[in-house]
Coordinates of C-alpha atoms and ligand atoms in Angstrom, one line a residue:
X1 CA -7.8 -0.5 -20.3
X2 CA -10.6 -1.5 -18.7
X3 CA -13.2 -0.3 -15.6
X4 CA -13.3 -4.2 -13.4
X5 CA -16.2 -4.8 -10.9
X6 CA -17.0 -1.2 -10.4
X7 CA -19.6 -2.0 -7.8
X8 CA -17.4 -4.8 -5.8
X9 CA -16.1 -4.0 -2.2
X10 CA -12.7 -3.7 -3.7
X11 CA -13.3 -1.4 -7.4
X12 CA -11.0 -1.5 -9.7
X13 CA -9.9 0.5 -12.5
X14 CA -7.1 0.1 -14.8
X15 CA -5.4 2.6 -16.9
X16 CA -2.6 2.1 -19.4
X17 CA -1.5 0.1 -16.9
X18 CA -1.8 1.9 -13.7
X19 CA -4.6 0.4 -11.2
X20 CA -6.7 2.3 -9.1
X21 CA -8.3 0.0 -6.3
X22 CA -10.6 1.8 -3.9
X23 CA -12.0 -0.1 -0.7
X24 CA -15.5 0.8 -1.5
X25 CA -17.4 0.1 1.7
X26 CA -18.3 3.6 2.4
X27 CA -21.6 3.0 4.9
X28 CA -18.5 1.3 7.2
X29 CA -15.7 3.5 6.6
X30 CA -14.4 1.0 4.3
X31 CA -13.8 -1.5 7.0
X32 CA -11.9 -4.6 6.2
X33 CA -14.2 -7.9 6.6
X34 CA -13.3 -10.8 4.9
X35 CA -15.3 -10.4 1.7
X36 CA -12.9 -7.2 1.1
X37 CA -9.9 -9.7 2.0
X38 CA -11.3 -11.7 -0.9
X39 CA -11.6 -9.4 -3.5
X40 CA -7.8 -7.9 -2.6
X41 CA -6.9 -11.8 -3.3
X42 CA -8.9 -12.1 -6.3
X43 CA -7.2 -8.4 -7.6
X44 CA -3.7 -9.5 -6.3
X45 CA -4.6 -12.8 -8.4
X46 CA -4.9 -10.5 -11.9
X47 CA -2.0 -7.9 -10.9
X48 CA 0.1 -10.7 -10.3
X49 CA 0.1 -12.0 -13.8
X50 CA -0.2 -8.4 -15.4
X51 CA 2.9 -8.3 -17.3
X52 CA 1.9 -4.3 -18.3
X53 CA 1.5 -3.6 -14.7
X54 CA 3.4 -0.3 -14.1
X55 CA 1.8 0.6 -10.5
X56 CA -1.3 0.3 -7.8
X57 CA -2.2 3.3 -6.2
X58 CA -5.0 2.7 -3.3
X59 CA -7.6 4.7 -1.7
X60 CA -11.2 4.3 0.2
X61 CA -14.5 4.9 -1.4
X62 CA -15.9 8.3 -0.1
X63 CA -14.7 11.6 1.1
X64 CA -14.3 10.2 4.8
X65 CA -12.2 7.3 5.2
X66 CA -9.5 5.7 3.5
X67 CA -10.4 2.2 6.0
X68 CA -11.2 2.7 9.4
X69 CA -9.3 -0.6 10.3
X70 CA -10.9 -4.1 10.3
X71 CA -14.4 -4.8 10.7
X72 CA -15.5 -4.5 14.4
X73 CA -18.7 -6.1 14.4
X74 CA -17.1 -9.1 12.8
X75 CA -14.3 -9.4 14.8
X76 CA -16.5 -9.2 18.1
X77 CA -17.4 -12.8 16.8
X78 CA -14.1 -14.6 16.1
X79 CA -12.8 -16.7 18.3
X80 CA -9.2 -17.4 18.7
X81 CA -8.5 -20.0 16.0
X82 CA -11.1 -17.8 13.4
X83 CA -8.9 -14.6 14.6
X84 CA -5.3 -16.1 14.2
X85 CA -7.0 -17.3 10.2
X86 CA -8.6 -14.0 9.5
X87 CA -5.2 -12.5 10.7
X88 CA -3.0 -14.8 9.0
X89 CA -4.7 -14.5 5.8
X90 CA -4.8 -10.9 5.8
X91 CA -1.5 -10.5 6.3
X92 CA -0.7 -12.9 3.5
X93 CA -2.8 -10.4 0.8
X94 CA -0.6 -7.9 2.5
X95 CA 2.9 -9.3 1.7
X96 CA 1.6 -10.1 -1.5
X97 CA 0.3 -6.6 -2.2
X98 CA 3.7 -5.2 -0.9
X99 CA 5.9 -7.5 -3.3
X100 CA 3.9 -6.3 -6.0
X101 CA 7.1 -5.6 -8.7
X102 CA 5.5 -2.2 -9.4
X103 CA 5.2 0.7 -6.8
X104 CA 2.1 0.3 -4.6
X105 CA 1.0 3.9 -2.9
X106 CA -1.3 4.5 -0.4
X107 CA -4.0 7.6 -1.0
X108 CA -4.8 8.1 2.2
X109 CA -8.4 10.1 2.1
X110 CA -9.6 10.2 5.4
X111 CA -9.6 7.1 8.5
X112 CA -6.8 5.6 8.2
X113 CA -6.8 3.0 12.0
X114 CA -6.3 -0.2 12.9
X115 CA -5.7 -2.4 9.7
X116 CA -6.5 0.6 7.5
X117 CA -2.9 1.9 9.0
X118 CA -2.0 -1.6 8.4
X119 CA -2.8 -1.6 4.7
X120 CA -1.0 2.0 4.1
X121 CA 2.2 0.5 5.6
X122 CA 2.1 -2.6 3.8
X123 CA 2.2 0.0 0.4
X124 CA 5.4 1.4 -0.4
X125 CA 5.0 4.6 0.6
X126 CA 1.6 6.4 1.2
X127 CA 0.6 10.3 0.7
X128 CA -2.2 11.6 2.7
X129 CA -5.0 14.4 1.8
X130 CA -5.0 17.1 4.9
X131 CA -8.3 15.5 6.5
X132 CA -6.2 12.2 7.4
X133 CA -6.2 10.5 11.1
X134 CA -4.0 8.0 11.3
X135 CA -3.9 5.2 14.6
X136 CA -3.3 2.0 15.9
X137 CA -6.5 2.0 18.1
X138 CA -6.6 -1.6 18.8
X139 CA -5.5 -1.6 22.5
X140 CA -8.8 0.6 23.0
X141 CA -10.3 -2.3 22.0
X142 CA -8.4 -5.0 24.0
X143 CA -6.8 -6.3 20.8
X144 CA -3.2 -5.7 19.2
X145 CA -2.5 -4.9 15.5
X146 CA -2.7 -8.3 13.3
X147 CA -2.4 -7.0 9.8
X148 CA 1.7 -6.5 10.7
X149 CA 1.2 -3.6 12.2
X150 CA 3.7 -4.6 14.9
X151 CA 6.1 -4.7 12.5
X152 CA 5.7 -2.8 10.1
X153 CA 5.3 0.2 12.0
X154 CA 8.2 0.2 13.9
X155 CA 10.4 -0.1 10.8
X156 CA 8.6 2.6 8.9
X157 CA 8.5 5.2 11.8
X158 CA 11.2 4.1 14.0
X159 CA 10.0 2.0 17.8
X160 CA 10.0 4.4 19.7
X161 CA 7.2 6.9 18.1
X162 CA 5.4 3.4 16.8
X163 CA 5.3 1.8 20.4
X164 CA 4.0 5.2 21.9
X165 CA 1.4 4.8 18.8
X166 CA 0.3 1.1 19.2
X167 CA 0.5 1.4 23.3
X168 CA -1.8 4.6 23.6
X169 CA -4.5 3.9 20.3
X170 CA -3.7 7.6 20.1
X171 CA -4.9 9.1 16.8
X172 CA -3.0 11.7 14.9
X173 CA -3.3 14.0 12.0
X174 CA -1.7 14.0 8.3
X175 CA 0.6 16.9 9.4
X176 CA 1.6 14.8 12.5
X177 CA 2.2 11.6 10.1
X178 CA 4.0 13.9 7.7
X179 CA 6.5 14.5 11.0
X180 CA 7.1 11.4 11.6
X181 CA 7.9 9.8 8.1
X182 CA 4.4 7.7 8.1
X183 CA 3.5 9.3 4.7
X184 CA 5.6 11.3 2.2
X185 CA 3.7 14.1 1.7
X186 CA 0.7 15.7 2.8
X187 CA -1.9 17.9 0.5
X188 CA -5.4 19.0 -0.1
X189 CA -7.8 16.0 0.4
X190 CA -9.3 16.9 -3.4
X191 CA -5.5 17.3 -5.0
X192 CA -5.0 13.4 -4.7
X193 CA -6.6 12.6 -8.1
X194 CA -4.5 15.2 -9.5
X195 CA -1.2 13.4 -7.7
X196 CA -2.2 10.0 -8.5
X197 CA -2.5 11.1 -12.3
X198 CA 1.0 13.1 -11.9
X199 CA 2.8 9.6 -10.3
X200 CA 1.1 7.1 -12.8
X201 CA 2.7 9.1 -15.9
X202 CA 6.3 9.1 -14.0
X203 CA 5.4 4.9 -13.0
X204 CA 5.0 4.9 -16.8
X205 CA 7.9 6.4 -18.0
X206 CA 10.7 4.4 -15.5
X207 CA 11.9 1.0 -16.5
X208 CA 9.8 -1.5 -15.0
X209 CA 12.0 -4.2 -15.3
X210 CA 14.4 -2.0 -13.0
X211 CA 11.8 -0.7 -10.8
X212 CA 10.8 -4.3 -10.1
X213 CA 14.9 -4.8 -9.0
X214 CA 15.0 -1.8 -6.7
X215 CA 11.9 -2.9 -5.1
X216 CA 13.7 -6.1 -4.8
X217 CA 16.8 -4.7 -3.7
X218 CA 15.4 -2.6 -0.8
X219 CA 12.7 -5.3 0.8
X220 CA 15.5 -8.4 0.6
X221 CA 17.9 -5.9 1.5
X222 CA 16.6 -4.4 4.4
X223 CA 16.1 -7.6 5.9
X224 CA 19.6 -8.5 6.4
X225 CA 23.0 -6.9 7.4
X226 CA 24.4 -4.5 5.6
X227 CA 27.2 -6.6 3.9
X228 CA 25.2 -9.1 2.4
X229 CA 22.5 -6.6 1.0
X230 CA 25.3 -4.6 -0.2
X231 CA 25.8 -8.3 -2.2
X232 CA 22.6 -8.2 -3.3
X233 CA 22.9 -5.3 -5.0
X234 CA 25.9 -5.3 -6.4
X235 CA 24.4 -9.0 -8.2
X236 CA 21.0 -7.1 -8.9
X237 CA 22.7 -4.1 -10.4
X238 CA 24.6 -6.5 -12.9
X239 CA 21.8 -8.1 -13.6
X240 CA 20.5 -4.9 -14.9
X241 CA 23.4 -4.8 -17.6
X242 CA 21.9 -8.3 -19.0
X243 CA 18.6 -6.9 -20.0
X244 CA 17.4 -4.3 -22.9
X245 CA 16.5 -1.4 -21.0
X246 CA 19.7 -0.5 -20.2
X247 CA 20.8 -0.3 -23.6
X248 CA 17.4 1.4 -24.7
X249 CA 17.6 4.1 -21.5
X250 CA 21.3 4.6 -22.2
X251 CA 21.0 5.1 -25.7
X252 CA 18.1 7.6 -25.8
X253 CA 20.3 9.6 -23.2
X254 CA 23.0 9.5 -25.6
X255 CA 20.5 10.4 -28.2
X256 CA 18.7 13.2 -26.5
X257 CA 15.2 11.3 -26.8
X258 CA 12.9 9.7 -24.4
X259 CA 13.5 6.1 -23.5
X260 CA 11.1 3.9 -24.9
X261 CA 10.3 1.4 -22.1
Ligands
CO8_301 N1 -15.6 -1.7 11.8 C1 -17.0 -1.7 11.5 N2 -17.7 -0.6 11.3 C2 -17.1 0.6 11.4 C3 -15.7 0.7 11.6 C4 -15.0 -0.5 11.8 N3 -13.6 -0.5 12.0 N4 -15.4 2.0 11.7 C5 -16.5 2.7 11.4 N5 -17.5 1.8 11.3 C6 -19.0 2.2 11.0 C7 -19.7 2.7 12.2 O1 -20.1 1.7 13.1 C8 -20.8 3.5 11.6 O2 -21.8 2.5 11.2 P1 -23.4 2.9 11.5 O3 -23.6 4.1 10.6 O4 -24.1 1.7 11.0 O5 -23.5 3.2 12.9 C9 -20.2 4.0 10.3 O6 -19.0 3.2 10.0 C10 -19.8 5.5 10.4 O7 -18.9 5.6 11.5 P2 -19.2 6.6 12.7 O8 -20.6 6.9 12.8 O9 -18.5 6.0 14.0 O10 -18.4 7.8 12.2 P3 -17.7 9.0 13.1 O11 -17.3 10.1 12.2 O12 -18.5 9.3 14.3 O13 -16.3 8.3 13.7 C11 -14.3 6.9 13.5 C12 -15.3 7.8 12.8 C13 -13.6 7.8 14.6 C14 -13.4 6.4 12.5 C15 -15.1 5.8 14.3 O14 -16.0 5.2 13.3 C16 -14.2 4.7 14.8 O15 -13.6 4.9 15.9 N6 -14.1 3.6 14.1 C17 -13.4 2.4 14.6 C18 -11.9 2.7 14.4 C19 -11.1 1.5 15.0 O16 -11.1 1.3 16.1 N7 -10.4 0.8 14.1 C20 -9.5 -0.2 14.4 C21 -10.2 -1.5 14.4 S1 -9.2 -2.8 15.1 C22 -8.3 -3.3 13.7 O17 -8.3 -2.8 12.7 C23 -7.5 -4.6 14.0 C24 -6.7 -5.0 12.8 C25 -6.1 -6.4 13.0 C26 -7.3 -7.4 13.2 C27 -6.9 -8.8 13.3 C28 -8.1 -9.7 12.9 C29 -8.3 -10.9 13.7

């Protein structure tokens, strides 16, 4: 266990192998520039080879704002060509965040627009404190969503509810996001270290080689029809029966003791 670059625009801190990165530009709302696109690659460069990783739970430094969307006041400078690279590549940290073969979660505490929403849809799921605002804001600035927004919205919240989002900039609250299936689960903002302590412990206790599979299975699987994803996990399941932990988690349930993962 170890506290990384406490003081970096991305902090990180790892515990028994559940990392805490916070966006920690708190005098922008944690907007996104590219130095903060850096130090997600430079993170995503370490979790990628952490073989102990068990889970990523992410948040925004502050009480305010989880990341009030990309940086304005440097994207009021790109051109096209600098805006299609600062796009491409931060949607490149995103897929690489989301294939993360542990669970990534979203903590939303606060502004969550633009590519902030962006970042909590790239995470597998994302739970919100109660003081949340959630928007796709960018057509209020003559812009569309380029941190997959487009995309990713739509299959998270359905297209109807995620063009009426992304075509109006309108904002809404956690309890709204709650409604519509944008987060899991709303609760008091100051309850969200508490949750992110309860969820590492159960990230810690489930397989991880099998929680890396089911990630597996759902993103691969969702992108295709039903019959071949159905094929992929039929294969993925038996690939579970080649490994150790299903002997080890079906012999301490024989056993009546915990698994030992
Ligand atoms: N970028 C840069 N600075 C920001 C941003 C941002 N997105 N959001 C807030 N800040 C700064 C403010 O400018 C302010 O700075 P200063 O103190 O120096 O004036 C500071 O943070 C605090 O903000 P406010 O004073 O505005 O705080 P309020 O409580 O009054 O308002 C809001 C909070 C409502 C969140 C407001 O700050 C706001 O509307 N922010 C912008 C939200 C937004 O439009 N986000 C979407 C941006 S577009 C986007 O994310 C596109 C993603 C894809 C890009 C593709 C790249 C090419």
């Amino acid at each position: 266990d170890h506290l990384g670059a406490a003081d970096s625009v991305v902090a990180w801190h790892r515990h028994e192998g559940v990392v805490r990165l916070t966006v920690n530009r708190p005098k922008a709302l944690n907007a996104l520039n590219e130095e903060v696109i850096e130090a997600l690659e430079t993170a995503l460069d370490a979790l990628e080879r952490d073989a102990e990783l068990r889970g990523v739970l992410i948040s925004g430094a502050g009480d305010k704002a989880f990341v009030a969307g990309a940086d304005i006041t440097r994207m009021r400078e790109l051109t096209a060509p600098e805006a299609r690279a600062f796009a491409g590549r931060a949607q490149t940290v995103l897929k690489r965040l989301e294939r993360l073969p542990v669970p990534v979660v979203a903590l939303v505490n606060g502004f969550c627009l633009g590519g902030g929403c962006e970042l909590a849809l790239a995470c597998d799921w994302a739970v919100a404190g109660d003081n949340a605002v959630f928007g796709q804001p960018e057509v209020q600035l003559g812009i569309i969503p380029g941190f997959g927004g487009t995309q990713r919205l739509p299959r998270r919240v359905g297209p109807a509810m995620a063009l009426e989002l992304v075509t109006t900039g309108r904002k809404i609250d956690a309890a709204e996001a709650l409604r519509i299936g944008l987060v899991n689960q709303v609760m008091p903002q100051a309850e969200l270290d508490t949750y992110a302590e309860t969820l590492g412990d159960e990230l810690r206790a489930s397989a991880p080689g099998a929680v890396g599979t089911a990630k597996r299975a759902l993103y691969d699987g969702m992108e295709q029809p039903l019959d071949s994803a159905l094929a992929l996990e039929t294969g993925l399941f038996a690939l579970c029966f080649a490994g150790d932990e299903q002997a080890e988690g079906m012999a301490a349930f024989v056993e009546k003791r915990p698994a030992r993962f």
